[in-house]
PDB file of C-alpha atoms and ligand atoms in Angstrom:
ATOM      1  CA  UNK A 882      43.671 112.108  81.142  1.00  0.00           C
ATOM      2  CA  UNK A 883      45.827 109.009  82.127  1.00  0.00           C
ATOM      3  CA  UNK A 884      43.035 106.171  80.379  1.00  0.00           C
ATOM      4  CA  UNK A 885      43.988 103.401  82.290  1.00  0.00           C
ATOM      5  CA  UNK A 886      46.426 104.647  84.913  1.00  0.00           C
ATOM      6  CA  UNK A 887      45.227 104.509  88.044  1.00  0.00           C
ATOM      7  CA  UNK A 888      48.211 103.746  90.747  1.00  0.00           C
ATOM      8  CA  UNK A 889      51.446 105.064  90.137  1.00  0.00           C
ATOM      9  CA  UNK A 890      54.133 104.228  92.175  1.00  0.00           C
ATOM     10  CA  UNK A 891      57.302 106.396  92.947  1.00  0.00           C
ATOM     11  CA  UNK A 892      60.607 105.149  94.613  1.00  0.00           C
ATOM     12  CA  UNK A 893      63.617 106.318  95.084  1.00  0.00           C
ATOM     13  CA  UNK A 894      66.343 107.640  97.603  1.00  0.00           C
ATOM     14  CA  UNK A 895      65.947 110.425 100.003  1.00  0.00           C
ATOM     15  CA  UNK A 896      65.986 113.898  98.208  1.00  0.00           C
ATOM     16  CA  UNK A 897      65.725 112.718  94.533  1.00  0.00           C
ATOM     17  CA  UNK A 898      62.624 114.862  94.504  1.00  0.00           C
ATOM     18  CA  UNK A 899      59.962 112.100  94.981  1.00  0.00           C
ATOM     19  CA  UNK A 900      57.861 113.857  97.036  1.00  0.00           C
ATOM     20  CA  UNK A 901      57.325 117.633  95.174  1.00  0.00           C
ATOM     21  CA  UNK A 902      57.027 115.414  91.828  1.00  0.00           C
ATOM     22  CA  UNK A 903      54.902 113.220  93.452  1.00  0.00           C
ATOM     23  CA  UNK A 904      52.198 116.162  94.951  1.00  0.00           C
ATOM     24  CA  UNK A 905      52.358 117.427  91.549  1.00  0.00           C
ATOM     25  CA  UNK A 906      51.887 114.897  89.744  1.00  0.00           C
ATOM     26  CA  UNK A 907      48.731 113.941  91.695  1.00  0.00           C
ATOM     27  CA  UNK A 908      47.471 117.293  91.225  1.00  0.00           C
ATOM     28  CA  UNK A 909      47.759 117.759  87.782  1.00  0.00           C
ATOM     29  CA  UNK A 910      46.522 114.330  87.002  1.00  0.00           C
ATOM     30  CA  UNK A 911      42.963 114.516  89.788  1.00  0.00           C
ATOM     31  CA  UNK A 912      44.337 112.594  91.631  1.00  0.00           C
ATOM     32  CA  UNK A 913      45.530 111.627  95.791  1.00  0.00           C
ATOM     33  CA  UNK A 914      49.095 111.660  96.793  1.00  0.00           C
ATOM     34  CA  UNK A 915      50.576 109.615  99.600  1.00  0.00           C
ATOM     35  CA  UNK A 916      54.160 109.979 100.761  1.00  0.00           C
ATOM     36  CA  UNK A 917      54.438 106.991 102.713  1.00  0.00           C
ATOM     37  CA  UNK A 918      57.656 108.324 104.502  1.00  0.00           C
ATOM     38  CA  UNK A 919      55.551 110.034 106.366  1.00  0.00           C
ATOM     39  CA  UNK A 920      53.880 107.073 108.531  1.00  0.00           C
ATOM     40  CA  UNK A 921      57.202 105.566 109.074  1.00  0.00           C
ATOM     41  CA  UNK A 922      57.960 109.267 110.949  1.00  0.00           C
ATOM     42  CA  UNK A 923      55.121 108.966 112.178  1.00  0.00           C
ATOM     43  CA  UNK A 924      55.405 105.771 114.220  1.00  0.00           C
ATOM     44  CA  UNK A 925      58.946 106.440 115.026  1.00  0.00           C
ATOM     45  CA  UNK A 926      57.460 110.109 116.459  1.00  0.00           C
ATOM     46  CA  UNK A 927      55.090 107.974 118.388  1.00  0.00           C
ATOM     47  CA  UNK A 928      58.170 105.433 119.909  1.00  0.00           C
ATOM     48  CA  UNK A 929      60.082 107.891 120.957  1.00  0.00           C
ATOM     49  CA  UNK A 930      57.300 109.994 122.350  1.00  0.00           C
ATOM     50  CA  UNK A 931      55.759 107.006 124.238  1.00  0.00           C
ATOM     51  CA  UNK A 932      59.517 105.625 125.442  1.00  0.00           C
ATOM     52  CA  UNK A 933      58.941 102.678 123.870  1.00  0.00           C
ATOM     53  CA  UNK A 934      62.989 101.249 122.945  1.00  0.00           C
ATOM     54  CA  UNK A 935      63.669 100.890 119.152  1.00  0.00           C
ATOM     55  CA  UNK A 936      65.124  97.838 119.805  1.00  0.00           C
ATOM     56  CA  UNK A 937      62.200  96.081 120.930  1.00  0.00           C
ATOM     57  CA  UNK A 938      60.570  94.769 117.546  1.00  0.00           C
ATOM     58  CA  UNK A 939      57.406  93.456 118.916  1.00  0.00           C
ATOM     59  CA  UNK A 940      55.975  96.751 120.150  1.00  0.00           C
ATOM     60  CA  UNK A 941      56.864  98.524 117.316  1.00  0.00           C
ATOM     61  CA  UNK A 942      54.843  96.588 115.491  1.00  0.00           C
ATOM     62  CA  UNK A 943      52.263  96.642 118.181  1.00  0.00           C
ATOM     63  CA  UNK A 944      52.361 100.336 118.600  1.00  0.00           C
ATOM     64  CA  UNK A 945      51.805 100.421 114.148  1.00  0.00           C
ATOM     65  CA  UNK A 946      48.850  98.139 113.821  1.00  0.00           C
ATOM     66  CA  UNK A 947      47.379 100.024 117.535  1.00  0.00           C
ATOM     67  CA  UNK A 948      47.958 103.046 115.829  1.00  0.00           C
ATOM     68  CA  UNK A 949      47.148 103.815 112.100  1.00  0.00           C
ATOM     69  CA  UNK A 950      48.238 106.570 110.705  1.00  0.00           C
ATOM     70  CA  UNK A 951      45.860 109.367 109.042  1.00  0.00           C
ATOM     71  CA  UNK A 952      46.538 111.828 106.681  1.00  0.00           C
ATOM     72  CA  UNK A 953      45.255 115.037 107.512  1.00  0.00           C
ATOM     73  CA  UNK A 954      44.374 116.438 104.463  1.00  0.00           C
ATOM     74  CA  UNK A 955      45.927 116.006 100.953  1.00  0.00           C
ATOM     75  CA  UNK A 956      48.824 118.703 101.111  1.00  0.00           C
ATOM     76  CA  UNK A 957      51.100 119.869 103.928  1.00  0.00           C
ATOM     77  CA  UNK A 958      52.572 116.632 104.976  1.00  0.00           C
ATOM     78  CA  UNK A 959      50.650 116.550 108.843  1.00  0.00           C
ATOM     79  CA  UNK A 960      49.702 113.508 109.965  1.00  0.00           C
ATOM     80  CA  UNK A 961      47.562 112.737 113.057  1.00  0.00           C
ATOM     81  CA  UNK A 962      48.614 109.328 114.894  1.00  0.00           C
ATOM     82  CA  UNK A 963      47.258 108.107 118.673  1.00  0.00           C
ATOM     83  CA  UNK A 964      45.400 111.510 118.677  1.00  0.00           C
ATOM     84  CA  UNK A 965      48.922 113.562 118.198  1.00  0.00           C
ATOM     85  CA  UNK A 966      48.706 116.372 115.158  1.00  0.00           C
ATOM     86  CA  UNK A 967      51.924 116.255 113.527  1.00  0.00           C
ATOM     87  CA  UNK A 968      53.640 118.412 110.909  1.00  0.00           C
ATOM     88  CA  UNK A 969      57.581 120.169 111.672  1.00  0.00           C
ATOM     89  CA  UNK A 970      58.590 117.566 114.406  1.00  0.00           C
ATOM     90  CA  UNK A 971      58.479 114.866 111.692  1.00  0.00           C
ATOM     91  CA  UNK A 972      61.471 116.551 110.094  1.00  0.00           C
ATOM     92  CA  UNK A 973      63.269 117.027 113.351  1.00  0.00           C
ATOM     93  CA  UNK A 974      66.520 115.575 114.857  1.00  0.00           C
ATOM     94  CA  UNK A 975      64.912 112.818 116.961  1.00  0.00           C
ATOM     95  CA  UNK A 976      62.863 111.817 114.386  1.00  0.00           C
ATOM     96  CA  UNK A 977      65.267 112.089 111.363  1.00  0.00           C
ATOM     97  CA  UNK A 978      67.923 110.453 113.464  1.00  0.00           C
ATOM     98  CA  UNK A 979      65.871 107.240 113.782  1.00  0.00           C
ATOM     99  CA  UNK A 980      63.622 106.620 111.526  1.00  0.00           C
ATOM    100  CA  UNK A 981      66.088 104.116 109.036  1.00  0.00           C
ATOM    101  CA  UNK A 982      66.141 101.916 112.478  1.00  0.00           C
ATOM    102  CA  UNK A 983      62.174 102.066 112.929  1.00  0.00           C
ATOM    103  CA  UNK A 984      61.706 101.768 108.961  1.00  0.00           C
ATOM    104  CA  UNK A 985      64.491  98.290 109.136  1.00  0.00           C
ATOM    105  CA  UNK A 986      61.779  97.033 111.334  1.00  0.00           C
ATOM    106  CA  UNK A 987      59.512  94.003 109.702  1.00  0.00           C
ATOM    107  CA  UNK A 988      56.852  94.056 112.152  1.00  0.00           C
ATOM    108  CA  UNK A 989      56.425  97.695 111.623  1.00  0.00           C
ATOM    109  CA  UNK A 990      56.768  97.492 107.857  1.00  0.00           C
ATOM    110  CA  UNK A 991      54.107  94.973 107.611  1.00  0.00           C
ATOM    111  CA  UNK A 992      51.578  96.919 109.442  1.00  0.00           C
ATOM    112  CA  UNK A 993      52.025  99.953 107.342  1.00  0.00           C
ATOM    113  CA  UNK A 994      52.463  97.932 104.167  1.00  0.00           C
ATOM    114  CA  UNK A 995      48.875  97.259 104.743  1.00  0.00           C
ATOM    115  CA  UNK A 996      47.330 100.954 105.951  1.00  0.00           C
ATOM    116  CA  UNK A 997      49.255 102.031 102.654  1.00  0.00           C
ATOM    117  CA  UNK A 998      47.338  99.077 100.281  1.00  0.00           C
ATOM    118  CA  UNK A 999      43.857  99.723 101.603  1.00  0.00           C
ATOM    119  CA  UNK A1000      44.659 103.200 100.945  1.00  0.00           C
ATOM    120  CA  UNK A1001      45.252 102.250  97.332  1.00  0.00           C
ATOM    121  CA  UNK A1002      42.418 100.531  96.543  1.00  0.00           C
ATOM    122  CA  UNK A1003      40.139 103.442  96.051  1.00  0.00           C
ATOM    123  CA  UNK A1004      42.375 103.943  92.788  1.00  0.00           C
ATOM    124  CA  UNK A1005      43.392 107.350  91.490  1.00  0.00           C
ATOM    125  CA  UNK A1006      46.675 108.082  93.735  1.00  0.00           C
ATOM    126  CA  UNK A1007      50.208 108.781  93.398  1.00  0.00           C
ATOM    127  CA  UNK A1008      52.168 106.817  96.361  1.00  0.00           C
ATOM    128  CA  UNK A1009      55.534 107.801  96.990  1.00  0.00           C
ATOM    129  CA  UNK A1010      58.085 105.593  99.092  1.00  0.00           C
ATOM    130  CA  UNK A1011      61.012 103.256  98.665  1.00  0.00           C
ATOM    131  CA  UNK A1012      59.106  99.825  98.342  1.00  0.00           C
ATOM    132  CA  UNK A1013      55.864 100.895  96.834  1.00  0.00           C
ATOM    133  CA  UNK A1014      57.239  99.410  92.830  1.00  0.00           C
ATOM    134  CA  UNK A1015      58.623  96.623  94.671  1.00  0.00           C
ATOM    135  CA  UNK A1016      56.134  95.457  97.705  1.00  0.00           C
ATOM    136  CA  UNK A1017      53.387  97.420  98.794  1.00  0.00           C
ATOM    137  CA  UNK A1018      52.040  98.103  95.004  1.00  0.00           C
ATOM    138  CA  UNK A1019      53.880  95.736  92.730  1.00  0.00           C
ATOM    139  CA  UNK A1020      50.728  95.518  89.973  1.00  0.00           C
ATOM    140  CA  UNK A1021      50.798  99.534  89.645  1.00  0.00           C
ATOM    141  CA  UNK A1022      50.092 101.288  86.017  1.00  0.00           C
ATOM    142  CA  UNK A1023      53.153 103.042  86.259  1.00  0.00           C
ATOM    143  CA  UNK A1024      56.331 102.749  88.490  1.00  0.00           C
ATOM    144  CA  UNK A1025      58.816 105.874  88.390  1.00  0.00           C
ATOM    145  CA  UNK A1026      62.213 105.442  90.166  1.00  0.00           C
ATOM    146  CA  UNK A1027      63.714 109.095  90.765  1.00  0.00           C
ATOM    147  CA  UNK A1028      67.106 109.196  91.168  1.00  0.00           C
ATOM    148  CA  UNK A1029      69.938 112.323  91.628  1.00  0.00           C
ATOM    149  CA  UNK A1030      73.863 112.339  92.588  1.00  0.00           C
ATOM    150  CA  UNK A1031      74.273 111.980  95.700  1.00  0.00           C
ATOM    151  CA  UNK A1032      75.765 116.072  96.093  1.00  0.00           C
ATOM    152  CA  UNK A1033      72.871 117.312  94.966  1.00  0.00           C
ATOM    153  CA  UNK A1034      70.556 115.485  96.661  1.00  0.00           C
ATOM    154  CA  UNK A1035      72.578 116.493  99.708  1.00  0.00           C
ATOM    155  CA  UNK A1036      72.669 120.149  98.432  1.00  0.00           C
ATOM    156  CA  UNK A1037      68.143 120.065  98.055  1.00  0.00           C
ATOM    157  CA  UNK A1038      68.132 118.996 102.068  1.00  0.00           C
ATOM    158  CA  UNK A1039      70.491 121.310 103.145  1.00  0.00           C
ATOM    159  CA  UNK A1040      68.620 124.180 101.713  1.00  0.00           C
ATOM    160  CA  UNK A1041      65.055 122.331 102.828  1.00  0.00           C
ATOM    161  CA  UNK A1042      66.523 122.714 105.901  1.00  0.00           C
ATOM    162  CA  UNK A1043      67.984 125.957 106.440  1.00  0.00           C
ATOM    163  CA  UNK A1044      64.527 127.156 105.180  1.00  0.00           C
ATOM    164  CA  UNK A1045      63.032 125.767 108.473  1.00  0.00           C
ATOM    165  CA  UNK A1046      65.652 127.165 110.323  1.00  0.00           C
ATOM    166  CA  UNK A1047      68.191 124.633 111.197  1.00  0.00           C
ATOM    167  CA  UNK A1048      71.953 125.333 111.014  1.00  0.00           C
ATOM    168  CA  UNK A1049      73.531 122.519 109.733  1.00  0.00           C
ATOM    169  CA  UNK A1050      77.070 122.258 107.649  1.00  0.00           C
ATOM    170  CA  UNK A1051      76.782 120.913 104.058  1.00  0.00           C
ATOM    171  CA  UNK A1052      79.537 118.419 104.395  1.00  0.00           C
ATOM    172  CA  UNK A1053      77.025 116.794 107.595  1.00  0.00           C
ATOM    173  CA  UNK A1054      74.361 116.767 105.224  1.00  0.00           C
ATOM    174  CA  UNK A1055      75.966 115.039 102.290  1.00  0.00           C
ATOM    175  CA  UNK A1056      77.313 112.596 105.177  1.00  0.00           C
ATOM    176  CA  UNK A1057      74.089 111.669 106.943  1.00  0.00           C
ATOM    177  CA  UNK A1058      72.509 111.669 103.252  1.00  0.00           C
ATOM    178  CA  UNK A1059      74.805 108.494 102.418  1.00  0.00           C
ATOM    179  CA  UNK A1060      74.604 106.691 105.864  1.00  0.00           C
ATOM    180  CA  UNK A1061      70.460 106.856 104.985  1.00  0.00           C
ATOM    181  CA  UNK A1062      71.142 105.820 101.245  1.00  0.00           C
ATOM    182  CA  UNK A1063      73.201 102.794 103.072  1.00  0.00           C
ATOM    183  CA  UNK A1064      71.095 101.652 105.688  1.00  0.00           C
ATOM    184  CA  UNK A1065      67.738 101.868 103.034  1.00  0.00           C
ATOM    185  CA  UNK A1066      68.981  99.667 100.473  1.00  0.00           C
ATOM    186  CA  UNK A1067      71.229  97.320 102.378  1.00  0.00           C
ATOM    187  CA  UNK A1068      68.398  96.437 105.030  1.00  0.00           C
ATOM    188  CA  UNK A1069      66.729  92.941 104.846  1.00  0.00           C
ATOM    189  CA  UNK A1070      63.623  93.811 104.505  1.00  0.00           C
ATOM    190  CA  UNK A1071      62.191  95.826 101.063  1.00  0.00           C
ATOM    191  CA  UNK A1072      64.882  97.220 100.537  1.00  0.00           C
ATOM    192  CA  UNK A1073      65.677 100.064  98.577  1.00  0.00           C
ATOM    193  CA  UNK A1074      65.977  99.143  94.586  1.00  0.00           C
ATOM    194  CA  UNK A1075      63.955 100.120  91.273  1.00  0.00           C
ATOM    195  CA  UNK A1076      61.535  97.285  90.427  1.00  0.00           C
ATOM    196  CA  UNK A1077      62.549  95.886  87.304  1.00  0.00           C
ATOM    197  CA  UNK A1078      59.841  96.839  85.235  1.00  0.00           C
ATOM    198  CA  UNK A1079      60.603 100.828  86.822  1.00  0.00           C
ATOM    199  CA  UNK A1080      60.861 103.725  84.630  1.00  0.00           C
ATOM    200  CA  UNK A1081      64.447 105.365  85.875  1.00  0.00           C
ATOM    201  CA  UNK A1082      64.444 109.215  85.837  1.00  0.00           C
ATOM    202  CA  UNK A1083      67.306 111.028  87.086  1.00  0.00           C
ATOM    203  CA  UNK A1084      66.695 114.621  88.139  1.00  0.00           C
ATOM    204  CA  UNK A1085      70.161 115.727  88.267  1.00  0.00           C
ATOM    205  CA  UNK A1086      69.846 118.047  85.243  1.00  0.00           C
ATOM    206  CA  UNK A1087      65.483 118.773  85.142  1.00  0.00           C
ATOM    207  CA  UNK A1088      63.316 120.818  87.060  1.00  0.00           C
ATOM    208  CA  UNK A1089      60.394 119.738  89.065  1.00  0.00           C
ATOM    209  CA  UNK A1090      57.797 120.672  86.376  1.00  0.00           C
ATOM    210  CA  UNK A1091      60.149 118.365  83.454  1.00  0.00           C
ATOM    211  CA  UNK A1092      60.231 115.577  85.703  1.00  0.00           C
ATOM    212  CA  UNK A1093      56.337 115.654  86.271  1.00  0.00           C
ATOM    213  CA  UNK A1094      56.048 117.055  82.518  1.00  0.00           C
ATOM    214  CA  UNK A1095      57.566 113.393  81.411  1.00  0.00           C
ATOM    215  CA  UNK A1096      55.924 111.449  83.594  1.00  0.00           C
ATOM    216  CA  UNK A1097      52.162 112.692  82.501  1.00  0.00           C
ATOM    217  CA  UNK A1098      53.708 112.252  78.717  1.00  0.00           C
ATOM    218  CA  UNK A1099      54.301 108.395  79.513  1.00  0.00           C
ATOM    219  CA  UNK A1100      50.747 108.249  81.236  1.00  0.00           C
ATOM    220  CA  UNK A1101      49.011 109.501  78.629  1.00  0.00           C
ATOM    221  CA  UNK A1102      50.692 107.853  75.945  1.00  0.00           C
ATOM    222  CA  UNK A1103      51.507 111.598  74.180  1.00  0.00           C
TER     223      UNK A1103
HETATM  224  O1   DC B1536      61.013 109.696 102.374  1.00  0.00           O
HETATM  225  P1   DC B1536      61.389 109.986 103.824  1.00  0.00           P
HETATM  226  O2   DC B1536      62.756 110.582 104.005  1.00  0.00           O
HETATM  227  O3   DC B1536      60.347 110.799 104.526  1.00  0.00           O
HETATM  228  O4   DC B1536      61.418 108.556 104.533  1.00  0.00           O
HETATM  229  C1   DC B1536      61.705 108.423 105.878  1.00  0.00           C
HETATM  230  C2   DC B1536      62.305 107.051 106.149  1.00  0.00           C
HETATM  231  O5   DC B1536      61.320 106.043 105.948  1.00  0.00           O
HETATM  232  C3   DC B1536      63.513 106.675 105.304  1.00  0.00           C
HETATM  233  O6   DC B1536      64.525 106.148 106.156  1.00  0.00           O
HETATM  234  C4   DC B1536      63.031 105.585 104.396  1.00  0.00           C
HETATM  235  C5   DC B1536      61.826 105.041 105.094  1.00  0.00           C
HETATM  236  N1   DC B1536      60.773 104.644 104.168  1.00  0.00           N
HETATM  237  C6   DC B1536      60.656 103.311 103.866  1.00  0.00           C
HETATM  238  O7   DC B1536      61.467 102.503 104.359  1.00  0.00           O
HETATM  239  N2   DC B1536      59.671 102.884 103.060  1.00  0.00           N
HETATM  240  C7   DC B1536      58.810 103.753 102.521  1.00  0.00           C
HETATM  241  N3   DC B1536      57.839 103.301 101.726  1.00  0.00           N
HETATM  242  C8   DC B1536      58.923 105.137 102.792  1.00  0.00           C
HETATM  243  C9   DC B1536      59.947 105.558 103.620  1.00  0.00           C
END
């Protein structure tokens, strides 16, 4: 299956589905999934946990390269970092709150830029992100850029999160769903954007198993 595709990349904003599709995809096909979101909670998990100010660029960066982030295992999303296991508090309020600032950050982006390339080069892996088209996998087989209106992108996290438990208004999702849309693709560095030679897919209208359904068509040429 796939002759020839090896690394696909997928971008796109928060809650177009990137991640599902993306563990899916990887499954069906044989192959590893990385969601790279997940190491830039990671690290900003680690600053705040280790008081470090989010201001300060130079020990962000520090506290990346000191630090790398593993994966523990292919599904389930936990991570382990400085010896920490990690899984729910990546998708709490502290973390969620700051992790645009920590992801803005160069010196951190660079370190994990690199963890997330020498994880590539093994081959056979679906890496999700924002940059991964654009930066940290530009010669990938394939590059898929999910996208969905903003509502219903809003409308997936709300109900991702009342499944964990939180109690959160709709209207505060859709809000702090277009402040992150704003602050990923206006930042200076990688920001947010389909690489030109990105296959656009909006999910507004598919399920999860038509999005990865149409994907595997274009990587197997059927
Ligand atoms: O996909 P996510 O919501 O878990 O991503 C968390 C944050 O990390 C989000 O603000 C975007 C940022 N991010 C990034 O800048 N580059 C990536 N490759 C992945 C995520």
């Amino acid at each position: 299956m796939a002759d020839g595709i090896s690394v696909i990349a997928i971008d796109g904003p928060v809650a177009a589905g990137k991640t599902v599709v993306g563990r899916e995809l990887a499954q069906s096909l044989g192959f590893a999934s990385l969601d790279t979101g997940v190491m830039y909670r990671a690290v900003t998990w680690l600053a705040l946990h280790d008081g470090i100010s989010l201001e300060d660029e130079t020990s962000l960066g520090e506290l990346a390269r000191d630090n790398p982030v593993s994966l523990e295992g292919d599904t389930g999303g936990r991570v382990s970092v400085a010896g920490h296991s990690l899984g729910t508090e990546l998708r709490e309020s502290p973390v969620e709150g700051n992790v645009s600032l920590v992801s803005k950050v160069s010196t951190v982006r660079k370190e994990l830029v690199k963890q997330q390339r020498k994880l590539a080069a093994k081959g056979k892996i679906v890496m999700i992100g924002r940059d991964i088209g654009t930066v940290v996998l530009p010669d990938a087989d394939l590059k898929i850029y999910l996208t969905a209106s903003p509502e219903n992108r809003a409308q997936r996290r709300w109900q991702e999160m009342l499944k964990r438990g939180q109690t959160v208004e709709l209207s505060t999702v859709l809000s702090e769903t277009l402040a992150r849309d704003k602050i990923d693709s206006s930042r200076d560095d990688s920001p947010l954007r389909p690489a030109n030679d990105a296959w656009q897919i909006n999910t507004d209208c598919l399920s999860i198993e038509q999005v990865v359904q149409k994907i595997i068509a274009r990587a197997t040429g059927n």
